[in-house]
Each structure stands twice: as C-alpha cells, then as structure tokens.
Tab-separated table of C-alpha atoms in Angstrom:
chain	number	residue	atom	x	y	z
A	1	MET	CA	0.000	-0.018	0.021
A	2	GLY	CA	2.894	2.346	0.778
A	3	ASP	CA	4.479	1.689	-2.608
A	4	PHE	CA	1.118	2.457	-4.253
A	5	PHE	CA	0.890	5.892	-2.616
A	6	LYS	CA	4.527	6.692	-3.376
A	7	GLY	CA	3.919	5.991	-7.145
A	8	LEU	CA	0.686	7.972	-7.058
A	9	PHE	CA	2.306	11.124	-5.575
A	10	GLY	CA	5.569	11.003	-7.548
A	11	GLY	CA	7.646	8.920	-5.281
A	12	GLN	CA	10.550	6.833	-6.460
A	13	LYS	CA	9.473	3.841	-8.569
A	14	PRO	CA	10.797	0.466	-7.602
A	15	VAL	CA	13.895	-0.643	-9.495
A	16	ALA	CA	13.455	-3.725	-11.610
A	17	SER	CA	15.183	-6.764	-10.398
A	18	GLU	CA	18.612	-7.424	-11.936
A	19	ALA	CA	17.705	-11.098	-12.086
A	20	GLY	CA	15.512	-10.407	-15.101
A	21	THR	CA	18.387	-8.976	-17.184
A	22	ASP	CA	19.189	-10.747	-20.390
A	23	ASP	CA	22.472	-12.664	-20.146
A	24	ASP	CA	23.565	-11.463	-23.609
A	25	PHE	CA	23.543	-7.803	-22.457
A	26	ALA	CA	24.918	-8.445	-18.942
A	27	ASP	CA	28.183	-6.645	-19.714
A	28	PHE	CA	26.375	-3.515	-20.859
A	29	ALA	CA	23.946	-3.572	-18.029
A	30	SER	CA	26.689	-3.693	-15.431
A	31	ALA	CA	28.853	-1.042	-17.128
A	32	PRO	CA	28.913	2.278	-15.296
A	33	SER	CA	27.642	5.449	-16.984
A	34	PRO	CA	30.529	7.358	-18.631
A	35	SER	CA	31.436	10.564	-16.874
A	36	PRO	CA	33.634	13.423	-18.226
A	37	ILE	CA	37.205	13.635	-17.068
A	38	TYR	CA	37.886	16.711	-15.047
A	39	ASN	CA	41.256	18.266	-14.265
A	40	PRO	CA	40.922	20.501	-11.259
A	41	PRO	CA	42.186	24.047	-11.808
A	42	SER	CA	45.326	25.124	-10.034
A	43	ASP	CA	43.524	28.015	-8.471
A	44	SER	CA	41.707	26.745	-5.338
A	45	SER	CA	39.326	29.662	-5.498
A	46	ALA	CA	38.018	28.681	-8.955
A	47	ALA	CA	34.293	28.301	-9.365
A	48	PRO	CA	32.762	24.817	-9.112
A	49	THR	CA	32.558	22.727	-12.245
A	50	ALA	CA	30.605	19.725	-13.465
A	51	ALA	CA	32.901	17.394	-11.476
A	52	THR	CA	31.586	18.956	-8.325
A	53	PHE	CA	28.105	17.617	-9.172
A	54	PRO	CA	28.396	13.846	-9.612
A	55	GLU	CA	24.601	13.467	-10.094
A	56	HIS	CA	24.961	15.559	-13.349
A	57	GLU	CA	22.567	18.186	-12.148
A	58	ALA	CA	22.460	21.643	-13.725
A	59	LEU	CA	25.388	23.937	-12.905
A	60	PRO	CA	24.673	26.841	-10.679
A	61	THR	CA	24.717	30.353	-12.167
A	62	GLY	CA	28.275	31.589	-12.758
A	63	ALA	CA	29.821	28.126	-12.953
A	64	ALA	CA	32.597	27.380	-15.412
A	65	LYS	CA	31.966	25.728	-18.799
A	66	ILE	CA	31.858	21.964	-19.169
A	67	PRO	CA	35.429	20.748	-19.939
A	68	TYR	CA	36.129	19.255	-23.395
A	69	THR	CA	36.560	15.498	-23.614
A	70	LYS	CA	38.727	13.517	-25.991
A	71	TRP	CA	35.816	13.451	-28.556
A	72	TYR	CA	36.274	17.174	-29.194
A	73	ARG	CA	40.048	17.032	-29.257
A	74	ILE	CA	40.558	15.897	-32.869
A	75	TRP	CA	44.319	15.910	-32.604
A	76	GLU	CA	44.158	13.295	-29.866
A	77	ARG	CA	41.817	10.876	-31.637
A	78	THR	CA	43.302	11.101	-35.195
A	79	SER	CA	46.668	10.565	-36.860
A	80	PRO	CA	48.244	11.472	-40.262
A	81	SER	CA	47.528	7.875	-41.476
A	82	ASP	CA	43.814	8.693	-41.519
A	83	PHE	CA	44.362	11.335	-44.289
A	84	TYR	CA	46.455	9.338	-46.843
A	85	ALA	CA	43.596	9.284	-49.396
A	86	GLU	CA	43.109	13.057	-49.156
A	87	ALA	CA	46.899	13.558	-49.376
A	88	VAL	CA	46.787	11.850	-52.820
A	89	VAL	CA	43.489	13.075	-54.230
A	90	ILE	CA	43.700	16.825	-53.289
A	91	PRO	CA	47.167	17.411	-54.937
A	92	PHE	CA	45.931	15.468	-58.008
A	93	ILE	CA	42.928	17.690	-58.383
A	94	MET	CA	45.033	20.826	-57.855
A	95	VAL	CA	47.458	19.696	-60.612
A	96	LEU	CA	44.554	19.070	-63.016
A	97	ALA	CA	43.060	22.472	-62.269
A	98	LEU	CA	46.427	24.201	-62.845
A	99	LEU	CA	46.924	22.279	-66.122
A	100	HIS	CA	43.412	23.236	-67.261
A	101	VAL	CA	44.041	26.912	-66.623
A	102	TRP	CA	47.534	26.751	-68.186
A	103	GLY	CA	46.207	24.870	-71.311
A	104	ARG	CA	43.443	27.318	-71.996
A	105	ARG	CA	45.765	30.286	-71.720
A	106	LYS	CA	48.387	28.593	-73.927
A	107	ASN	CA	45.833	27.832	-76.621
A	108	LYS	CA	44.467	31.386	-76.494
A	109	ARG	CA	47.967	32.808	-76.717
A	110	LYS	CA	48.875	30.578	-79.653
A	111	ALA	CA	45.721	31.519	-81.549
A	112	GLY	CA	46.551	35.197	-80.881
A	113	VAL	CA	50.036	34.687	-82.391
A	114	TRP	CA	48.452	33.100	-85.521
A	115	ILE	CA	46.013	36.014	-86.060
A	116	ALA	CA	48.731	38.574	-85.446
A	117	ALA	CA	50.864	36.960	-88.199
A	118	HIS	CA	48.023	36.617	-90.781
A	119	ALA	CA	45.700	39.575	-90.040
A	120	PRO	CA	47.754	42.082	-92.118
A	121	SER	CA	47.580	39.800	-95.206
A	122	VAL	CA	43.841	39.301	-94.770
A	123	GLU	CA	43.247	43.015	-94.388
A	124	LYS	CA	44.962	43.678	-97.675
A	125	GLU	CA	42.457	41.548	-99.517
A	126	PHE	CA	39.211	42.057	-97.548
A	127	ALA	CA	37.399	45.163	-96.439
A	128	SER	CA	36.253	43.683	-93.090
A	129	ILE	CA	37.876	41.187	-90.800
A	130	GLY	CA	36.576	39.918	-87.471
A	131	PHE	CA	33.048	39.836	-86.139
A	132	ASP	CA	32.906	43.614	-85.333
A	133	LYS	CA	31.444	45.413	-88.343
A	134	ARG	CA	33.389	48.229	-90.064
A	135	LYS	CA	36.481	47.885	-87.938
A	136	GLY	CA	40.059	47.786	-89.282
A	137	LEU	CA	43.196	46.513	-87.669
A	138	SER	CA	44.085	50.024	-86.441
A	139	ASP	CA	40.991	49.870	-84.203
A	140	TYR	CA	42.442	46.879	-82.369
A	141	GLY	CA	45.848	48.336	-81.639
A	142	GLU	CA	48.325	45.513	-81.070
A	143	ASP	CA	45.823	43.146	-79.446
A	144	PHE	CA	44.719	41.170	-82.592
A	145	SER	CA	43.372	38.346	-80.429
A	146	ARG	CA	40.064	40.229	-80.246
A	147	LEU	CA	39.579	39.371	-83.898
A	148	LEU	CA	39.067	35.790	-82.797
A	149	LYS	CA	36.094	34.200	-81.196
A	150	GLU	CA	36.554	31.211	-78.870
A	151	LYS	CA	34.245	28.457	-80.093
A	152	SER	CA	35.731	26.022	-77.600
A	153	ALA	CA	38.862	25.723	-75.484
A	154	GLN	CA	40.667	24.184	-78.495
A	155	GLU	CA	39.054	25.948	-81.431
A	156	TYR	CA	39.086	29.651	-82.396
A	157	VAL	CA	37.354	31.148	-85.401
A	158	THR	CA	37.303	34.432	-87.306
A	159	TYR	CA	35.628	35.787	-90.436
A	160	ALA	CA	36.411	38.080	-93.282
A	161	THR	CA	34.255	39.635	-96.090
A	162	GLY	CA	34.223	42.510	-98.517
A	163	ARG	CA	36.073	41.424	-101.655
A	164	GLN	CA	35.370	40.993	-105.326
A	165	ASN	CA	34.513	37.404	-106.402
A	166	VAL	CA	34.317	36.265	-102.758
A	167	ALA	CA	31.249	36.232	-100.574
A	168	PHE	CA	33.089	35.548	-97.311
A	169	VAL	CA	35.837	33.363	-95.814
A	170	ASP	CA	35.839	31.424	-92.551
A	171	PHE	CA	39.091	30.702	-90.609
A	172	LYS	CA	39.304	27.912	-87.934
A	173	VAL	CA	42.304	27.394	-85.723
A	174	LYS	CA	42.186	23.892	-84.109
A	175	LEU	CA	44.632	23.333	-81.275
A	176	PHE	CA	45.697	20.524	-78.896
A	177	LYS	CA	43.516	19.762	-75.820
A	178	ARG	CA	46.209	21.112	-73.542
A	179	TYR	CA	43.540	21.885	-70.941
A	180	ASN	CA	42.773	18.128	-70.712
A	181	PRO	CA	46.053	16.176	-70.810
A	182	ILE	CA	44.397	12.821	-69.977
A	183	SER	CA	42.111	13.052	-73.009
A	184	LEU	CA	44.966	14.234	-75.216
A	185	ALA	CA	47.187	11.302	-74.140
A	186	ALA	CA	44.292	8.812	-74.636
A	187	GLU	CA	43.589	10.069	-78.200
A	188	THR	CA	47.281	9.989	-79.068
A	189	ALA	CA	47.666	6.454	-77.818
A	190	LEU	CA	44.526	5.138	-79.527
A	191	SER	CA	45.494	6.691	-82.864
A	192	PHE	CA	48.400	4.208	-83.053
A	193	PHE	CA	46.046	1.209	-82.812
A	194	PHE	CA	42.937	2.347	-84.682
A	195	GLU	CA	42.895	3.876	-88.126
A	196	THR	CA	39.492	5.493	-87.572
A	197	ILE	CA	40.928	7.697	-84.794
A	198	ARG	CA	42.995	10.533	-86.216
A	199	GLN	CA	46.106	11.574	-84.389
A	200	PRO	CA	45.617	14.963	-82.666
A	201	LYS	CA	47.185	17.806	-84.524
A	202	GLU	CA	47.148	21.630	-84.641
A	203	VAL	CA	45.835	22.976	-87.965
A	204	MET	CA	44.378	26.102	-89.535
A	205	GLU	CA	41.512	25.454	-91.986
A	206	ALA	CA	40.209	28.260	-94.187
A	207	THR	CA	37.083	27.959	-96.316
A	208	MET	CA	36.363	30.623	-98.958
A	209	TYR	CA	32.899	30.811	-100.556
A	210	ALA	CA	32.703	32.255	-104.076
A	211	PHE	CA	30.006	34.583	-105.334
A	212	ASP	CA	29.798	32.572	-108.612
A	213	GLY	CA	27.705	35.291	-110.219
A	214	LYS	CA	25.149	35.506	-107.347
A	215	GLU	CA	26.106	38.777	-105.835
A	216	LYS	CA	22.566	40.097	-105.960
A	217	GLU	CA	21.298	37.074	-104.004
A	218	LEU	CA	24.039	36.902	-101.361
A	219	VAL	CA	24.762	40.614	-100.562
A	220	PRO	CA	22.236	41.617	-97.887
A	221	VAL	CA	20.161	44.814	-98.101
A	222	LYS	CA	18.132	46.594	-95.410
A	223	SER	CA	15.915	48.915	-97.514
A	224	LYS	CA	14.540	49.434	-101.042
A	225	ALA	CA	17.044	52.247	-101.612
A	226	GLU	CA	19.927	49.869	-100.903
A	227	LEU	CA	18.368	47.355	-103.222
A	228	ASP	CA	18.208	49.868	-106.086
A	229	ALA	CA	21.759	50.968	-105.378
A	230	LYS	CA	22.888	47.362	-105.355
A	231	ASP	CA	21.327	46.705	-108.700
A	232	SER	CA	23.043	49.667	-110.342
A	233	ARG	CA	26.364	48.793	-108.670
A	234	PHE	CA	26.456	45.167	-109.846
A	235	LYS	CA	25.160	45.943	-113.315
A	236	GLY	CA	28.512	46.963	-114.750
A	237	MET	CA	30.665	44.441	-112.830
A	238	PRO	CA	32.252	41.516	-114.671
A	239	ASN	CA	30.774	38.067	-114.183
A	240	SER	CA	32.255	36.245	-111.197
A	241	GLY	CA	31.194	32.722	-112.283
A	242	TYR	CA	33.507	29.919	-113.295
A	243	ASP	CA	33.111	26.297	-114.373
A	244	ALA	CA	32.364	23.720	-111.639
A	245	CYS	CA	34.967	21.157	-110.853
A	246	VAL	CA	36.773	19.337	-108.013
A	247	TRP	CA	40.516	19.707	-107.912
A	248	ALA	CA	43.088	19.469	-105.111
A	249	VAL	CA	46.853	19.519	-104.253
A	250	VAL	CA	47.328	17.208	-101.339
A	251	HIS	CA	50.133	16.046	-99.118
A	252	LYS	CA	50.374	12.254	-99.628
A	253	GLU	CA	50.057	11.551	-95.939
A	254	GLN	CA	46.571	13.164	-95.999
A	255	MET	CA	45.368	11.486	-99.177
A	256	LYS	CA	43.794	8.359	-97.752
A	257	GLY	CA	42.086	10.272	-94.888
A	258	LEU	CA	40.632	12.777	-97.361
A	259	ARG	CA	39.130	10.097	-99.569
A	260	ASP	CA	37.480	8.445	-96.580
A	261	GLU	CA	36.205	11.738	-94.963
A	262	ARG	CA	35.257	13.857	-97.973
A	263	TYR	CA	32.736	12.902	-100.622
A	264	ASP	CA	33.818	15.606	-103.085
A	265	VAL	CA	37.425	14.387	-103.268
A	266	SER	CA	36.282	10.808	-103.876
A	267	LEU	CA	35.072	11.914	-107.318
A	268	THR	CA	38.589	12.648	-108.515
A	269	ALA	CA	41.527	10.582	-109.764
A	270	THR	CA	44.938	10.813	-108.109
A	271	LYS	CA	48.064	11.450	-110.222
A	272	ASP	CA	51.600	12.599	-109.439
A	273	HIS	CA	52.886	15.704	-111.272
A	274	LYS	CA	56.408	16.222	-112.399
A	275	ASN	CA	56.564	19.824	-111.122
A	276	LEU	CA	55.354	19.040	-107.642
A	277	PRO	CA	57.547	17.657	-104.804
A	278	GLN	CA	57.565	13.916	-104.254
A	279	TRP	CA	55.448	14.223	-101.088
A	280	ALA	CA	52.613	16.042	-102.927
A	281	SER	CA	50.097	14.812	-105.455
A	282	VAL	CA	47.194	16.084	-107.533
A	283	MET	CA	43.533	14.919	-107.299
A	284	SER	CA	41.578	16.070	-110.300
A	285	GLU	CA	38.620	15.234	-112.571
A	286	SER	CA	40.509	16.160	-115.709
A	287	ALA	CA	44.117	16.718	-116.854
A	288	GLU	CA	43.069	20.054	-118.407
A	289	VAL	CA	41.873	21.274	-114.992
A	290	THR	CA	45.241	20.432	-113.482
A	291	GLU	CA	47.201	22.283	-116.157
A	292	THR	CA	44.964	25.246	-115.682
A	293	PHE	CA	45.135	25.509	-111.860
A	294	LEU	CA	48.685	24.304	-111.187
A	295	THR	CA	50.599	27.510	-111.750
A	296	LYS	CA	54.244	28.255	-111.104
A	297	ASP	CA	53.436	30.495	-108.124
A	298	LEU	CA	51.342	27.737	-106.548
A	299	ILE	CA	54.105	25.171	-107.007
A	300	GLU	CA	56.694	27.408	-105.357
A	301	ALA	CA	54.280	28.131	-102.475
A	302	VAL	CA	53.644	24.445	-101.892
A	303	GLU	CA	57.354	23.692	-101.908
A	304	LYS	CA	58.152	26.436	-99.413
A	305	ALA	CA	55.387	25.345	-97.061
A	306	GLY	CA	56.844	21.830	-96.891
A	307	ASP	CA	55.351	19.487	-94.274
A	308	ALA	CA	53.175	22.269	-92.917
A	309	PHE	CA	51.042	21.996	-96.062
A	310	GLU	CA	48.124	19.528	-95.930
A	311	TYR	CA	45.798	20.313	-98.895
A	312	LEU	CA	44.314	22.973	-101.140
A	313	ILE	CA	40.930	22.020	-102.609
A	314	VAL	CA	38.737	23.685	-105.175
A	315	THR	CA	35.277	22.131	-105.039
A	316	ASP	CA	31.566	22.592	-105.726
A	317	GLN	CA	30.405	19.360	-104.069
A	318	PRO	CA	29.395	18.744	-100.442
A	319	VAL	CA	31.786	17.273	-97.885
A	320	ASP	CA	29.379	14.472	-96.869
A	321	LYS	CA	27.790	12.250	-99.451
A	322	PRO	CA	24.289	13.621	-100.168
A	323	ALA	CA	21.341	11.421	-99.230
A	324	LYS	CA	18.690	13.636	-100.860
A	325	LEU	CA	18.517	15.791	-103.971
A	326	ASN	CA	18.418	19.083	-102.083
A	327	GLU	CA	21.705	18.167	-100.386
A	328	ALA	CA	23.474	17.830	-103.717
A	329	THR	CA	23.094	21.538	-104.657
A	330	PRO	CA	26.486	22.808	-105.836
A	331	ARG	CA	28.253	25.451	-103.766
A	332	LYS	CA	31.671	26.557	-104.986
A	333	ARG	CA	34.403	26.854	-102.364
A	334	VAL	CA	38.130	26.956	-101.978
A	335	ILE	CA	39.632	25.238	-98.872
A	336	LEU	CA	43.136	25.433	-97.421
A	337	SER	CA	44.548	23.404	-94.542
A	338	LEU	CA	47.900	24.076	-92.904
A	339	ARG	CA	49.646	22.648	-89.909
A	340	LEU	CA	50.653	25.063	-87.191
A	341	PRO	CA	54.240	25.218	-86.052
A	342	SER	CA	55.148	24.393	-82.459
A	343	SER	CA	56.859	27.787	-81.993
A	344	MET	CA	54.954	30.637	-80.347
A	345	HIS	CA	56.641	33.306	-82.530
A	346	ALA	CA	55.014	34.993	-85.555
A	347	SER	CA	58.208	34.377	-87.579
A	348	ALA	CA	57.509	30.614	-87.487
A	349	TYR	CA	54.651	31.242	-90.008
A	350	GLU	CA	56.868	32.717	-92.703
A	351	PRO	CA	57.171	29.406	-94.707
A	352	THR	CA	53.376	29.119	-95.008
A	353	MET	CA	52.637	32.791	-95.793
A	354	PRO	CA	53.117	32.383	-99.573
A	355	ILE	CA	50.530	29.558	-99.845
A	356	PHE	CA	48.196	31.465	-97.533
A	357	GLU	CA	48.349	34.631	-99.624
A	358	TYR	CA	47.964	32.652	-102.823
A	359	PHE	CA	44.796	31.151	-101.337
A	360	LEU	CA	43.372	34.584	-100.637
A	361	ARG	CA	43.860	35.632	-104.259
A	362	MET	CA	42.890	32.271	-105.883
A	363	PRO	CA	39.242	33.297	-106.638
A	364	ASP	CA	40.557	35.832	-109.115
A	365	THR	CA	42.562	33.039	-110.828
A	366	LEU	CA	39.454	30.829	-110.972
A	367	VAL	CA	37.217	33.557	-112.483
A	368	ALA	CA	39.851	34.422	-115.081
A	369	THR	CA	41.002	30.885	-116.122
A	370	ALA	CA	38.471	28.271	-114.969
A	371	HIS	CA	36.549	28.157	-118.281
A	372	PHE	CA	37.226	24.761	-119.874
A	373	ARG	CA	36.582	23.255	-123.267
A	374	GLY	CA	33.134	21.801	-123.975
A	375	GLU	CA	34.440	18.217	-123.837
A	376	VAL	CA	35.863	18.699	-120.343
A	377	THR	CA	32.819	20.418	-119.076
A	378	ARG	CA	30.521	17.664	-120.431
A	379	LYS	CA	32.630	14.987	-118.682
A	380	ILE	CA	32.488	16.811	-115.372
A	381	ARG	CA	28.772	17.438	-115.764
A	382	ALA	CA	28.166	13.808	-116.645
A	383	THR	CA	29.721	12.744	-113.297
A	384	ARG	CA	27.352	15.021	-111.369
A	385	GLU	CA	24.324	13.954	-113.376
A	386	GLU	CA	25.078	10.292	-112.688
A	387	GLU	CA	25.216	11.023	-108.947
A	388	THR	CA	21.969	13.046	-109.267
A	389	ARG	CA	20.305	10.233	-111.129
A	390	LYS	CA	21.181	7.772	-108.295
A	391	LEU	CA	19.777	10.174	-105.719
A	392	ARG	CA	16.594	10.692	-107.794
A	393	LYS	CA	16.165	6.904	-108.254
A	394	ALA	CA	16.591	6.403	-104.479
A	395	ASP	CA	14.163	9.222	-103.799
A	396	GLU	CA	11.573	7.759	-106.156
A	397	GLY	CA	11.989	4.346	-104.533
A	398	GLU	CA	11.364	5.900	-101.057
A	399	LYS	CA	8.269	7.685	-102.402
A	400	ALA	CA	6.963	4.475	-104.024
A	401	GLU	CA	7.447	2.592	-100.748
A	402	GLU	CA	5.554	5.381	-98.904
A	403	ARG	CA	2.694	5.161	-101.438
A	404	ARG	CA	2.576	1.361	-101.070
A	405	LEU	CA	2.417	1.526	-97.303
A	406	GLU	CA	-0.257	4.188	-97.471
A	407	ALA	CA	-2.347	2.040	-99.883
A	408	GLU	CA	-1.983	-1.002	-97.600
A	409	LYS	CA	-3.033	1.099	-94.646
A	410	LYS	CA	-6.220	2.313	-96.434
A	411	LYS	CA	-6.993	-1.193	-97.619
A	412	LYS	CA	-6.671	-2.527	-94.040
A	413	GLU	CA	-8.926	0.264	-92.770
A	414	MET	CA	-11.607	-0.555	-95.414
A	415	ARG	CA	-11.386	-4.285	-94.468
A	416	ASP	CA	-11.793	-3.605	-90.777
A	417	THR	CA	-14.776	-1.287	-91.418
A	418	ARG	CA	-16.477	-3.893	-93.617
A	419	LEU	CA	-15.761	-6.663	-91.086
A	420	LYS	CA	-17.387	-4.711	-88.267
A	421	GLY	CA	-20.635	-4.468	-90.181
A	422	LEU	CA	-20.983	-8.289	-90.608
A	423	SER	CA	-22.597	-10.725	-88.294
A	424	ALA	CA	-20.580	-13.390	-86.437
A	425	ASP	CA	-21.366	-16.094	-89.061
A	426	GLU	CA	-20.532	-13.781	-91.970
A	427	GLN	CA	-17.245	-12.731	-90.286
A	428	ARG	CA	-16.263	-16.370	-89.929
A	429	LYS	CA	-16.978	-17.034	-93.618
A	430	PHE	CA	-15.094	-13.826	-94.585
A	431	LEU	CA	-12.018	-14.792	-92.622
A	432	GLU	CA	-12.082	-18.353	-94.091
A	433	ARG	CA	-12.158	-16.922	-97.625
A	434	GLU	CA	-9.198	-14.712	-96.779
A	435	ARG	CA	-7.262	-17.663	-95.375
A	436	GLU	CA	-7.959	-19.694	-98.512
A	437	LYS	CA	-6.778	-16.870	-100.734
A	438	GLY	CA	-3.570	-16.571	-98.702
A	439	GLN	CA	-2.892	-20.255	-99.006
A	440	LYS	CA	-3.379	-20.193	-102.758
A	441	LYS	CA	-0.970	-17.301	-103.175
A	442	GLN	CA	1.603	-19.159	-101.035
A	443	GLU	CA	1.224	-22.275	-103.187
A	444	LYS	CA	1.723	-20.241	-106.368
A	445	LYS	CA	4.944	-18.788	-104.932
A	446	MET	CA	6.226	-22.186	-103.986
A	447	SER	CA	5.454	-23.542	-107.467
A	448	ARG	CA	7.295	-20.640	-109.120
A	449	LYS	CA	10.384	-21.267	-106.908
A	450	ALA	CA	10.297	-24.960	-107.811
C-alpha cells in the first residue's frame, strides 16, 4: 500500500530486479555510465565545475563551462595515416586544375600569335575582318586576339568579307587539348592502334565561298534604296562565275584520310605531277583542269610550305555524301589546310605565308581561267548527273514505298470497317475466304520457286 501511494504522488518507482536482465547484455547492463574527465584548476578559488556535481545536475549560475573531452580534441583521436587518401586526391585535383588553366591560356595565346601573323595579309584583300562590323586593324591596336572568337577551349574562329569574287571566308584554328592532358594522351595512344581515330594535330583550316555570279542574292540589303543601289552597282561588274569542278593539291600523308572523310574528293583521280615535290600529289577530274590550276606560283608556295602544307581544294560538291536531292546543290568553295608550327613566334609562320596569300587571291585566278573546253565540261557534268540520277532513283523508290504503305493502310482500314458491319457467321466465312486466298498465293509462290 505504501508503494502504491509513493507511485501515485511522484515517489521513487521500484527498481526492476537485476535477475531479469538478459544474459547477452549483462556486460552492458553492469557497465557504469561514462562521466567526463575533469582536471581541477590550479587556483583553489575557482568556481565549481561539473565534477563537483556527480549526479549531473544543472550547474549553478556563474559556474565554469563543461570541460572538453577527447571526442572534441581531434588531434588526440586522429593521426596522419587517416588522411592518406586526401593527401593523394587533393594534390591530383590541384594539378589538373592548374593544367586546365595553363592549357586554356596557352591555346588562347597561340591563336593570338596566328591571327597577329596573318591579319595584315587578310586586311589587304578584304574590307572587313573579325566579327565587329566596319573595324580595321588600327581599331584593335596591337591586341589582334580580339579578332578571334573562342568556339571552344581548343578551337578559335574568325571571319572576313568585302572582296570581289568572294562572298566571305571562314578561318578555324584547331589546337591540342592542352587543358585536358588525360584526353589528349588517350587520343594520341589510340590513334596508333585504330585507323578510324586521327592523331591529334594543330591545324588552320580556311574555307572561302565564291560569289559565282550570285552577288545580288548573297549581298544583304536593309531597304529598297539599298536594293536599287545594289542593282546599279552590280550591273557593270564582270561576271564572277567559273566552271564547276573538283581539284586538289594534297600532301600524300593526307590522301587516304581525305578520300574516306570527304565525298567531293572521292570523285577525282589521283596522279603525281612532275613539277610538284615527291610528297605532294594532284587529285583532279581532268588533266586540263590540273594544267589550268597548277601555276608556277602555286608550285613554289607548296614547296616552301613543306610538311606544314596539308591540302588545297577547289570544289563545288558537299563534304558528306548527299542522301537527298536538295543536299546535292552545288556550292563553290576553296579550302586550305595548314599545320601550325610548335613555336609561339610569328616568324614561324613565314614558310606558309606564300601559300596562304595565294589562297586569298585564288578566286581571281578561278574567275579568269576556270573556263574549260566543252568536252571537259561535259565530262564533269556527266559525273554530277550520274550522282543526281542515283539520288533521284533512291528518292523515287522511297516515295513508291511510302505510297505502297499508305495504300496498304487504307486497304486494311476498309477491310476492318467492312468486317465490323458483318454478323458473327458472316465474319467467320469472310475470314475463311481470306485464309484460303492466302494459301493459294503461297502455293503459287512455292510452285514458281520450284
């Protein structure tokens, strides 16, 4: 009865018997509650701390803070061996970050050296260079790198327009992935084992688009007054058109890759020329085209460029093999590809400057001389007509297949509609007749094969 009243009025509850404790947890049950370690202060007059209150009651006002245990003292419960992984990973990440920053800056600086060496030659031939309209080189001071636009960390592009016989020209400077050395090393290693993977290289590729007598269509106008002025301006100009053809001077190391990658070059025949170096060859649709385009100045420029020269292509066909008729529309272009030297000085580009300047003036040569005899023109046209005929035949086959599928779809819809309107017995007879017809057709096919 006394225990009942004690429990009712908040008295101490009876402690459970230790005999009922599970034997598996006997060690934990008998273990004493942990208590913080306390080092008494040297000053005897110090205020009481938690050690003074063994029952863990609240500290009185003004008491000192609870002392730190070993859990809070990291230097006591850890050792350098616990951070071996971080000691390896963190420096590795820092090295990659530094290489990334260094690689991007190196690529940007190298592209700036290229534009600084070639911008004066481009400005001599074109009224506008760079993406800022109506700006000359004097507006950029000595910082020609602003003429370039960073397309990616390894590719820089620029643009030039404003020249007779040329609509515009695009320049692309492709560099190593210095900002990603792991990817660069992997591509280099794989290129030795797989022919489909090209070895990384630093190149400049320029693509010049010819007017080909379409100045009125390609030159933009903003008002009717400009349109009238354009008509009067182009009325007295000589015709900028020339005969279509595919012709190229190629370094022999690039020949196989070009045939595999470019559809237009695959239409040509490869022949060595007595006036070219042994490491260069001509790819042409006709010998007359070669004799017309392979001038003395071009031969000297190719010889001086040496191994830095990759190819010079005159073409009107697309790079990728057309799959449809609208993709086979001719577009006349001149393409130059040059390797970049490893040096970071503008003087390293002197061997390739003659071929670069010849490329800028080549549209004038094409307009003046690329008018071949009727026999040569017919042969070149026949090649294109044959390719067009194949595309037209494939296109007609696709359309016929579409018409057949559409007819079958309509026939099936009519059958289903008719079948729904029949009774169960009539549907059964209809399906039996269909099955019999199908069996007869199959027997006829078997007999024909036999």
